[in-house]
Coordinates of C-alpha atoms in Angstrom, one line a residue:
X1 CA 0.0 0.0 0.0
X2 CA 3.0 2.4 0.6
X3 CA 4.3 1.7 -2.3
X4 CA 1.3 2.2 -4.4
X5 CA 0.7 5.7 -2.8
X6 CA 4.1 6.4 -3.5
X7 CA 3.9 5.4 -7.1
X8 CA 0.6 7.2 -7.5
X9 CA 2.2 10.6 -5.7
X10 CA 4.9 10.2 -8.4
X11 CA 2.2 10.3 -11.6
X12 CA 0.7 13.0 -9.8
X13 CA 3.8 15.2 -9.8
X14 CA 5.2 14.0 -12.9
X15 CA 1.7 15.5 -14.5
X16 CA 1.3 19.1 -12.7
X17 CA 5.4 19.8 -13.7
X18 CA 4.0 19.1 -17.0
X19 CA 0.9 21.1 -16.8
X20 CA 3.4 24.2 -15.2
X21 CA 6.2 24.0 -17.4
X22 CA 3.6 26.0 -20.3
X23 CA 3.1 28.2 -17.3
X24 CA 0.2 27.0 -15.7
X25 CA -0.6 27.6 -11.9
X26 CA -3.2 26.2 -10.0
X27 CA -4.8 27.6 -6.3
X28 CA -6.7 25.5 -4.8
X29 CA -9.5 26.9 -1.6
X30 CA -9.6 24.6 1.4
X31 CA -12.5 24.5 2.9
X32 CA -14.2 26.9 -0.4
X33 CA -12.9 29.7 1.8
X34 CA -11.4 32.7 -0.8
X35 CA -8.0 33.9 0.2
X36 CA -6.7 35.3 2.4
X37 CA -9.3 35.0 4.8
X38 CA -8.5 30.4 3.6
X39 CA -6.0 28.5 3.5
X40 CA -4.8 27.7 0.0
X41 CA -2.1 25.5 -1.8
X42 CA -0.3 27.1 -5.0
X43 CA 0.9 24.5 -7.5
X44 CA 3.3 26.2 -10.0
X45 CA 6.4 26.5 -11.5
X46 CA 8.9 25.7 -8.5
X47 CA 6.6 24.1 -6.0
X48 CA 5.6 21.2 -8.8
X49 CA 9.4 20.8 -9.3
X50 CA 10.3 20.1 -5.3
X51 CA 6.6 18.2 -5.5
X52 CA 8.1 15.6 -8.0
X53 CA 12.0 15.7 -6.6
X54 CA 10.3 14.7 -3.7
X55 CA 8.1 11.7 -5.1
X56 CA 10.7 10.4 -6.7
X57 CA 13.3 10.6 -4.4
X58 CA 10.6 8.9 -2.1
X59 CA 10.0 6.1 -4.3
X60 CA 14.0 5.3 -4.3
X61 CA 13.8 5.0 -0.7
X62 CA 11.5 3.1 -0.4
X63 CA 12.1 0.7 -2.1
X64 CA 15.5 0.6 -0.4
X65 CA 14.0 0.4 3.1
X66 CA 11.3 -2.2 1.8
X67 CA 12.0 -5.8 3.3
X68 CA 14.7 -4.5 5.5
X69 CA 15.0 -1.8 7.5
X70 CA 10.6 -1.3 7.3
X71 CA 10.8 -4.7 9.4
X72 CA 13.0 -3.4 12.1
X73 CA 10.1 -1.4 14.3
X74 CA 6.6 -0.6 14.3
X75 CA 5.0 2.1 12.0
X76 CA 7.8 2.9 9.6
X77 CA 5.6 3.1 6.6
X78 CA 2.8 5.6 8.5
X79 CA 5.7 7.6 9.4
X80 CA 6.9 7.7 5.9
X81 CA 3.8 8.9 4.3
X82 CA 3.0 11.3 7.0
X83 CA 7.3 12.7 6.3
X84 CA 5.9 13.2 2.5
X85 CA 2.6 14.9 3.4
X86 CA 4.8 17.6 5.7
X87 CA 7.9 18.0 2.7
X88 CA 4.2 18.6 0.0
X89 CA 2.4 20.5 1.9
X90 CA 5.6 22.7 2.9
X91 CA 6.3 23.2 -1.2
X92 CA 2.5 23.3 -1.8
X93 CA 1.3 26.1 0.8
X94 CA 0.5 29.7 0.4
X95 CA 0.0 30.8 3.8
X96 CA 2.8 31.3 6.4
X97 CA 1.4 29.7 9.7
X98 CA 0.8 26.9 7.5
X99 CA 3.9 26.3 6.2
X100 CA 5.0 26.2 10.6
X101 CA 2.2 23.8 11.0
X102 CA 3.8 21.4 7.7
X103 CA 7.6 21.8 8.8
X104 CA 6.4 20.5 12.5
X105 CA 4.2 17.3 10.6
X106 CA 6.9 16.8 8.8
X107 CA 9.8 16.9 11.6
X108 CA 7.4 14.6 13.6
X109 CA 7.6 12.0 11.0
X110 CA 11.5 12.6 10.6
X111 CA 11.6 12.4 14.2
X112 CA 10.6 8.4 14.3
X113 CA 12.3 7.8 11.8
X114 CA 15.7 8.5 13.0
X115 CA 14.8 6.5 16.1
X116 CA 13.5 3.7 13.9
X117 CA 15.5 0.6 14.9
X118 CA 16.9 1.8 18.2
X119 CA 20.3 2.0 19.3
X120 CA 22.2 4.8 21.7
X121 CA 23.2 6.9 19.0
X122 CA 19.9 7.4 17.4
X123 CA 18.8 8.1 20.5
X124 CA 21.5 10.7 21.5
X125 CA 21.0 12.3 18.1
X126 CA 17.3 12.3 18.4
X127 CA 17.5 14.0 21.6
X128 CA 19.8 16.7 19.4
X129 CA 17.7 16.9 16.6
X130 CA 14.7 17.8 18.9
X131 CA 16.1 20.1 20.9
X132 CA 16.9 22.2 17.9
X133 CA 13.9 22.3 15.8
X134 CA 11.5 23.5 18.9
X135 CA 14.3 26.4 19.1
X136 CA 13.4 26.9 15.4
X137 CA 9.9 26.2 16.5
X138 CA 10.0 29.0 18.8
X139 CA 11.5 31.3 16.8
X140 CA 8.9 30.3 13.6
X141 CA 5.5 30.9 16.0
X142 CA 7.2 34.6 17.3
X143 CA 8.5 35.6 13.4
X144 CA 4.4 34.6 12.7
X145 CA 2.7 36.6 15.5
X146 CA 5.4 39.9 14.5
X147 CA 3.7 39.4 11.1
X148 CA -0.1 38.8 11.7
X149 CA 0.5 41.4 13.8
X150 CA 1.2 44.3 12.0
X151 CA -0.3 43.2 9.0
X152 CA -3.5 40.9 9.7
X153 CA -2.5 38.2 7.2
X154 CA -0.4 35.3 6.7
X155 CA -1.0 34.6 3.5
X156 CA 1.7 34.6 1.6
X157 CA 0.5 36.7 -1.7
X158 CA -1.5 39.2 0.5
X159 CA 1.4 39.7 3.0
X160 CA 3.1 41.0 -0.3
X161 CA 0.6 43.8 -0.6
X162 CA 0.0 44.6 3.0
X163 CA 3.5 45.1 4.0
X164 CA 4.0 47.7 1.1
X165 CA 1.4 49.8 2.6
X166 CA 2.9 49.8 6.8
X167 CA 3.8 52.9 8.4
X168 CA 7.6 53.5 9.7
X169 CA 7.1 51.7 13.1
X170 CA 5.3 48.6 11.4
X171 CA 7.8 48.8 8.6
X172 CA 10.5 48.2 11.6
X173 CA 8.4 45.5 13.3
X174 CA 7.7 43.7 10.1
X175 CA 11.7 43.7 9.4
X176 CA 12.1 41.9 12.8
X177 CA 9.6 39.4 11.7
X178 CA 11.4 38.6 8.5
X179 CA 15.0 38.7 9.8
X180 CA 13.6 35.9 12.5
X181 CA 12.0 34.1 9.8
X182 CA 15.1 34.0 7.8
X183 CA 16.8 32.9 10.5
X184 CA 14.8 30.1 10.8
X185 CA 15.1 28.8 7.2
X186 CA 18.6 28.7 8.0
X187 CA 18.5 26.5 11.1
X188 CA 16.8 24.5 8.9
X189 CA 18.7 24.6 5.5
X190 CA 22.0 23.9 8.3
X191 CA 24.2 27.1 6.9
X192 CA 26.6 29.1 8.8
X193 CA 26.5 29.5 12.0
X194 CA 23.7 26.7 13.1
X195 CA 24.6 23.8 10.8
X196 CA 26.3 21.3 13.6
X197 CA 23.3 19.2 14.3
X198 CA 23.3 17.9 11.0
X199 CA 26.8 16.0 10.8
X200 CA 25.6 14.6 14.2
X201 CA 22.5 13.5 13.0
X202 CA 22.3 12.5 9.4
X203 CA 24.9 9.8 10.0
X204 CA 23.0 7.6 12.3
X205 CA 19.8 7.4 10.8
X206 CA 19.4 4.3 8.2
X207 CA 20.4 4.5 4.5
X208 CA 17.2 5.3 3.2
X209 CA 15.6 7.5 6.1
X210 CA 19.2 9.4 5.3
X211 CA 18.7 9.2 1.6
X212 CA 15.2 10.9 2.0
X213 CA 16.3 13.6 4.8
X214 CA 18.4 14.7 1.7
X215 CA 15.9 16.6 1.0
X216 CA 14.7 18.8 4.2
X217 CA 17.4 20.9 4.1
X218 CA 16.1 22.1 0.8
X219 CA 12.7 23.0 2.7
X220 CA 14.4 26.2 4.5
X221 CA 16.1 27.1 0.9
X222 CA 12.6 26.8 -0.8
X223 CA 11.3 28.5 1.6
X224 CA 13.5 31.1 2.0
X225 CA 13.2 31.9 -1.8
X226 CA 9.0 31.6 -1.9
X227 CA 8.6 33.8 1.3
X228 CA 11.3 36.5 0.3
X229 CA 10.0 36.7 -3.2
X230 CA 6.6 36.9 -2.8
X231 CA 6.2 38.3 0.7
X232 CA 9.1 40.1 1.2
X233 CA 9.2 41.8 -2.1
X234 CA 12.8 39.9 -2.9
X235 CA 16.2 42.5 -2.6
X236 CA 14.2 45.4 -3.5
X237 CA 11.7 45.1 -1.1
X238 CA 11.0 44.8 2.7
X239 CA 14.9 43.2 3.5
X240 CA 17.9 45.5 3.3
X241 CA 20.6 44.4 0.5
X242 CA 22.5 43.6 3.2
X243 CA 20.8 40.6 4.0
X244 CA 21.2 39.5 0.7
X245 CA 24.8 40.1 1.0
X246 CA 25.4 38.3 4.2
X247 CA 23.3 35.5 3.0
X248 CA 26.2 35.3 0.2
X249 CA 29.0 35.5 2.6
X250 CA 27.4 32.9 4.3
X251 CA 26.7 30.1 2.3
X252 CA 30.3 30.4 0.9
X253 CA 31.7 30.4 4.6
X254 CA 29.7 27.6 5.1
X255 CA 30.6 25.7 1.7
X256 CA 34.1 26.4 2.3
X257 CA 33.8 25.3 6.4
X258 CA 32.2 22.1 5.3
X259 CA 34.5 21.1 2.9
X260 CA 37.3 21.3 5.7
X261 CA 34.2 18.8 7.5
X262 CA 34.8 16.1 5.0
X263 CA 38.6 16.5 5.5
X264 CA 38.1 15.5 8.9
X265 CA 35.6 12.8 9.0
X266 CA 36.4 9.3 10.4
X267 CA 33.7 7.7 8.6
X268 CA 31.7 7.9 5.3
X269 CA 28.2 8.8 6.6
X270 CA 29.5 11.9 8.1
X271 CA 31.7 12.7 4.8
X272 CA 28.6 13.0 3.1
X273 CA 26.5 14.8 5.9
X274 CA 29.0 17.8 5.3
X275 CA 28.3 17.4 1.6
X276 CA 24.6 18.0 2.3
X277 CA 25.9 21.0 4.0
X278 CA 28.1 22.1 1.5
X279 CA 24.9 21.6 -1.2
X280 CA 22.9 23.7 1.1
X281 CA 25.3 26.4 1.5
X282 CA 25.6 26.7 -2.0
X283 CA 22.3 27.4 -2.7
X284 CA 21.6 29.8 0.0
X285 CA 24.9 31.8 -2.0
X286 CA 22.4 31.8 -4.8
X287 CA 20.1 33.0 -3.3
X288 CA 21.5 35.7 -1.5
X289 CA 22.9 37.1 -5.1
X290 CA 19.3 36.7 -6.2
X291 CA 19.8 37.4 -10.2
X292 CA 18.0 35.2 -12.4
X293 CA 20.9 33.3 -13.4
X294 CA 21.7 32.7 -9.7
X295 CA 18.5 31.5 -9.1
X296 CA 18.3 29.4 -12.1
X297 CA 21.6 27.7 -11.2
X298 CA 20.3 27.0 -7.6
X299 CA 17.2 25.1 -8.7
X300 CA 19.2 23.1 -11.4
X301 CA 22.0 22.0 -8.7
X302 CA 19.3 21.3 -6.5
X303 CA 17.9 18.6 -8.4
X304 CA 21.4 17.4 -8.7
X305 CA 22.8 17.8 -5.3
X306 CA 19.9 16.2 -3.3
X307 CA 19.9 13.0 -5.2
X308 CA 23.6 12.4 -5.9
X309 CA 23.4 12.4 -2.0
X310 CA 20.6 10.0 -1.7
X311 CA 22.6 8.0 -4.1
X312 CA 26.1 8.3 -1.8
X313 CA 23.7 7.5 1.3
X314 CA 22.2 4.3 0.1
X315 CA 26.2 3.0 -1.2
X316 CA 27.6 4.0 2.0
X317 CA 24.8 1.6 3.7
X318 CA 26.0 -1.1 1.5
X319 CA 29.2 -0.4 1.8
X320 CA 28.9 -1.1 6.1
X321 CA 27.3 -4.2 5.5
X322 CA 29.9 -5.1 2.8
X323 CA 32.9 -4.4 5.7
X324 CA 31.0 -6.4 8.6
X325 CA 32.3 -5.0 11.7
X326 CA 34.1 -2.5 10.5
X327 CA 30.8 -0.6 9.0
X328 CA 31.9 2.6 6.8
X329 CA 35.3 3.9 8.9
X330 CA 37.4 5.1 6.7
X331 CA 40.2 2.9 7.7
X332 CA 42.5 0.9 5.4
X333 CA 43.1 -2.8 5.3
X334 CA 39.6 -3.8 6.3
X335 CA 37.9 -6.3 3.9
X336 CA 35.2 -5.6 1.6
X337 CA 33.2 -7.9 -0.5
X338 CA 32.4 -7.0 -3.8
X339 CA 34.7 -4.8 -4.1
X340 CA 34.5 -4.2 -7.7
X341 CA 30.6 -3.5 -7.9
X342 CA 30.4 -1.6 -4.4
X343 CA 33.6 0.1 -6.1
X344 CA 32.0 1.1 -8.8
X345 CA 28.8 2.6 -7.7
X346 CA 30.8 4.5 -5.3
X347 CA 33.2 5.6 -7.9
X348 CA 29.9 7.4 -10.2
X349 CA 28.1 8.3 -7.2
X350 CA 31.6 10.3 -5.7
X351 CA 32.2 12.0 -9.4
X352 CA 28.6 13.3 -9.2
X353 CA 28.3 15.0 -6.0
X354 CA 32.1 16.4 -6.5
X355 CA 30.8 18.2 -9.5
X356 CA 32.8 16.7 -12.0
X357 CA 31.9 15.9 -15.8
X358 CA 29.7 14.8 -17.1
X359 CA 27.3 15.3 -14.5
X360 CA 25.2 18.0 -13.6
X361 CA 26.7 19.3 -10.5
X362 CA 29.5 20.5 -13.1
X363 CA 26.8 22.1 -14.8
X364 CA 24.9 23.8 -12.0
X365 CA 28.6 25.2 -10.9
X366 CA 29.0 26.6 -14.3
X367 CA 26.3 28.5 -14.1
X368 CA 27.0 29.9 -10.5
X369 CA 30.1 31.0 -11.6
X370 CA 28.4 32.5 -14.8
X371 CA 26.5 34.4 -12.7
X372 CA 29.2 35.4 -10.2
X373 CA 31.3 37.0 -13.0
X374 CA 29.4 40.5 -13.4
X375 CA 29.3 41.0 -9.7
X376 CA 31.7 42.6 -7.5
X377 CA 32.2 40.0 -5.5
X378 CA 32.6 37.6 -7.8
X379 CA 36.5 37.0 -7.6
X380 CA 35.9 35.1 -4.0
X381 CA 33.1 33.4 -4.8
X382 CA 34.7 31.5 -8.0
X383 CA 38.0 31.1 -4.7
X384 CA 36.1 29.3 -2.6
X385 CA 33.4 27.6 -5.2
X386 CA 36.8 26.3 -6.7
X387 CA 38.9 25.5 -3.4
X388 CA 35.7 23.8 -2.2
X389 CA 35.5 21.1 -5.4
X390 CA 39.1 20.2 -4.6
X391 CA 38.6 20.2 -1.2
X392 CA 35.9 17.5 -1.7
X393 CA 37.3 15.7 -4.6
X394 CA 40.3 15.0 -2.1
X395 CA 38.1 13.4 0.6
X396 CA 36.3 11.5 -1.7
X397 CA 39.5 10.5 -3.2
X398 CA 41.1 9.2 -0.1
X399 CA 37.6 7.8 1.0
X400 CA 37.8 5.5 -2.0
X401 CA 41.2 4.8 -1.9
X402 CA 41.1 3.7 2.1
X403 CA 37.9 1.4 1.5
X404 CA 38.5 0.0 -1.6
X405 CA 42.3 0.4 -2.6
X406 CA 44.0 -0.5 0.3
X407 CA 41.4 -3.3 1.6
X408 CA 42.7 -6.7 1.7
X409 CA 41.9 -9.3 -0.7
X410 CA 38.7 -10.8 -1.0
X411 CA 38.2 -14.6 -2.5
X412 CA 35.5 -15.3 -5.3
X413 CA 33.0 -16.4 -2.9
X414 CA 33.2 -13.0 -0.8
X415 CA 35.4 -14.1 2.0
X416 CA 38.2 -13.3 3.2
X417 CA 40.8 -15.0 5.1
X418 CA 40.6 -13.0 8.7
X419 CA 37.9 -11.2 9.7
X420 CA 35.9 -10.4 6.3
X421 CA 31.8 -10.1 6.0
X422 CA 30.0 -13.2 6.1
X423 CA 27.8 -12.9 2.5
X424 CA 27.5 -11.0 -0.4
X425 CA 24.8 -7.8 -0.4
X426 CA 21.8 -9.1 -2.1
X427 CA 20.7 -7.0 -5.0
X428 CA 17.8 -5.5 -3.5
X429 CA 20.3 -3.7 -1.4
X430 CA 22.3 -2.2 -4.1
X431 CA 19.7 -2.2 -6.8
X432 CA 18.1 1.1 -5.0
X433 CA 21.6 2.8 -5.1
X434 CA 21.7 2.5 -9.5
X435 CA 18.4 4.0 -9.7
X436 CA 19.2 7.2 -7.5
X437 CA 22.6 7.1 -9.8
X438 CA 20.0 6.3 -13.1
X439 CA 18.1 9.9 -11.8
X440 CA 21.4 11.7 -11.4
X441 CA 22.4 11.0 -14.9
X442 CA 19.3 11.1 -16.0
X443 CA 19.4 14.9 -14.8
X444 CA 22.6 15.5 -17.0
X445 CA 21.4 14.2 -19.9
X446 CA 18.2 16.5 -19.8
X447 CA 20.2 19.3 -18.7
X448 CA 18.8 21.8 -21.7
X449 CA 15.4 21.3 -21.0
X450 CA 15.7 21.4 -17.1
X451 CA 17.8 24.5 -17.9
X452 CA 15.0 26.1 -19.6
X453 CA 12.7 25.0 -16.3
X454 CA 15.2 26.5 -14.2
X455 CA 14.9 30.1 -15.6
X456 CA 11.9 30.3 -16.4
X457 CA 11.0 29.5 -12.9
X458 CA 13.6 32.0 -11.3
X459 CA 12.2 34.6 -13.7
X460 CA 8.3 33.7 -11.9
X461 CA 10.6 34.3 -8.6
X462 CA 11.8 37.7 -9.8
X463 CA 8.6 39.1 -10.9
X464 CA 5.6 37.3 -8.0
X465 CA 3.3 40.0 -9.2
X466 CA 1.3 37.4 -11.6
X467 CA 1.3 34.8 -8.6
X468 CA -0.1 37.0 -5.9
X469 CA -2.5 38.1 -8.4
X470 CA -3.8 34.6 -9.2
X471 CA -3.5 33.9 -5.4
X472 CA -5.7 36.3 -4.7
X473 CA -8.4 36.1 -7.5
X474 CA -9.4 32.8 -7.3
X475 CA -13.2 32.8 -6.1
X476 CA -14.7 30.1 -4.3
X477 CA -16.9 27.3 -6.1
X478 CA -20.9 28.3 -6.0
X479 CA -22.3 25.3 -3.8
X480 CA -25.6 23.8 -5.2
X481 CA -28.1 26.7 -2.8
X482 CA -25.9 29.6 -3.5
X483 CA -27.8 32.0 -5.1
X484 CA -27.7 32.6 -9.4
X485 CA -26.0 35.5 -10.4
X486 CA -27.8 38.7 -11.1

């Protein structure tokens, strides 16, 4: 049954990113309530995109944790579907309070999950992960009541009006709310300075729960481009442009600083925790330079960057059961079976997420840098973009080299003489790893047409005036005693 709704979740999405990539955009009423005084979801452009990164990327993982880790507690497929309803309905909203009440469903679900199948660690870094989302909590409900306020609204497309039209003092108060709210977003997306948790806590949670959380840290980036663009007016609106250019400083501190992370990691899990930092950070650069070819860049490399992950995630899983005791340490001279397809997989899925041709990581770069060269600015960001490819093409280099290179000799029956693992990995355990690897490439080889996506979507970011109008013109449906028309 999971796995249907899944599927079905993924034909969905596949057909509104269709439907939006000729422009279309749909609001739907809950309740039949017209906004703002209803809530309302907003399909277009960039949500259907995250809808459908999502559904696939849920689909993969799936079927990785189906049969194995699914049987190690109670409720892991509930908690699943109830993770996928809070990542939609946090792309699909159009109101702010409801975009809190999605990010607490869906770090609820993501809560269980980490814990799912016990063990200290989980546990330790459950207790972490808690204790610094209810600070983000906190700090989402106060950024809310600042807003509602001084405007009356939450809704996203009317908040874009309203706060256009404040005095001086609610002009100041409203800035408050949005810096908080900011913040926020960047707790979540794990940038500069409040990043920590997630190298703590991504590592211990199972290969696919990891391979989905991929993904949440691309909620705060999402969110930090819908709310700034169509509530905040984007740089020329409520925000100083010096918030803009600290969130650029920022995310290349941060990309820079977690490069330096995978230097130092003992294990594998945690090498690729700081590369979903590093991804993160780089986007939030894009956004803080907020041109349309920034902006385009971020949404391709986001496509790229969350599932090479997943697909590093799910090989680093096989890769501990593959080592026996020694699980994914990056030690040399510890036995590994199958080395040569465990090998392999690794080897495409560490050339994808260090950005290196042909895949699209390379590309999404590019077009960063493309964007980077008019600015002023633009001779350290192309430093530390650059330093922080080598950076992590050396610690996936020596990762390789110390599991696979230097590990002793296996014989043909996967065995080796002292102290190897037991049996071979079955091929539903690395069969989930190609097809996040079969999406990656997939992603290079459409990289035109996704291109074309990309723009025209951060041209929709650029100019929200058609979107809040839409938003805000949709009338609810005549029920059947409503009165005719005169």
């Amino acid at each position: 049954l999971s796995l249907l709704s899944t599927l079905l979740l993924l034909g969905v999405a596949a057909t509104m990113v269709a439907r939006a990539a000729d422009g279309w955009t749909s609001v739907y009423l809950m309740s039949n309530w017209a906004a703002p005084y209803g809530i309302v979801l907003v399909a277009d452009r960039l949500s259907t995109l995250m809808v459908l990164a999502t559904s696939v990327l849920a689909l993969v993982s799936l079927v990785a944790a189906t049969g194995s880790w699914d049987e190690r507690g109670p409720n892991f497929h509930a908690l699943f579907q109830i993770q996928l309803m809070g990542l939609n309905g946090a792309f699909l909203t159009g109101d702010v309070f409801n975009l809190f009440v999605f990010f607490e469903v869906m770090l609820i679900a993501s809560y269980g999950l980490l814990l799912h199948g016990g063990g200290g660690p989980r546990i330790g870094s459950g207790l972490r992960f808690v204790t610094i989302n209810l600070t983000g909590a906190a700090l989402f409900l106060i950024a809310v009541g600042l807003l509602y306020g001084v405007t009356g609204t939450l809704n996203m497309a009317d908040l874009g009006l309203r706060l256009r039209e404040l005095d001086p003092t609610g002009r100041a108060l409203a800035q408050s709310g949005a810096l908080l709210l900011l913040l926020v977003f960047i707790l979540k997306s794990a940038v500069l300075p409040l990043y920590f948790w997630l190298p703590q806590t991504y590592p211990v949670a199972a290969g696919p729960v990891a391979a989905l959380f991929a993904i949440m840290t691309k909620v705060g980036i999402y969110s930090l481009l819908r709310v700034s663009s169509v509530s905040f007016g984007g740089a020329d609106g409520l925000l100083p442009p010096a918030v803009f250019l600290l969130l650029t400083i920022g995310g290349g501190a941060t990309y820079l600083l977690a490069m330096i992370g995978t230097l130092a990691s003992r294990d594998l899990r945690t090498l690729i925790a700081y590369l979903v930092v590093s991804s993160a950070a780089f986007l939030l650069t894009a956004a803080g330079i907020g041109t349309e070819a920034s902006l385009a860049a971020a949404i391709y490399y986001l496509m790229h960057s969350t599932f090479a992950a997943a697909a590093l995630f799910l090989i680093a899983e096989q890769i501990a059961i593959a080592r026996g005791k020694e699980r994914d340490r990056l030690h040399a001279g510890v036995a590994v079976a199958q080395p040569a397809l465990l090998g392999g997989l690794f080897f495409v899925g560490a050339t994808a997420t260090a950005s290196l041709p042909p895949f699209g990581g390379f590309i999404g770069k590019a077009m960063l840098l493309a964007a980077a060269v008019p600015l002023e600015r633009g001779g350290w960001l192309f430093a530390a973009l650059l330093l922080g490819s080598l950076l992590a093409i050396v610690a996936l280099s020596r990762a390789g080299s110390q599991i696979f290179w230097k590990a002793r000799r296996v014989d043909g029956e996967g065995a080796a003489t002292a102290g190897a693992p037991p049996a071979r990995i079955a091929a539903t355990g690395w069969a989930p790893a190609v097809l996040a690897l079969a999406v990656v490439a997939a992603i290079a080889v459409a990289a035109a047409p996704l291109q074309r996506y990309a723009v025209a979507t951060a041209a929709a970011l650029l100019q929200p005036a058609p979107l809040i109008e839409r938003t805000l013109s949709v009338v609810p449906r005549p029920g059947p005693h409503s009165e005719p028309d005169r």
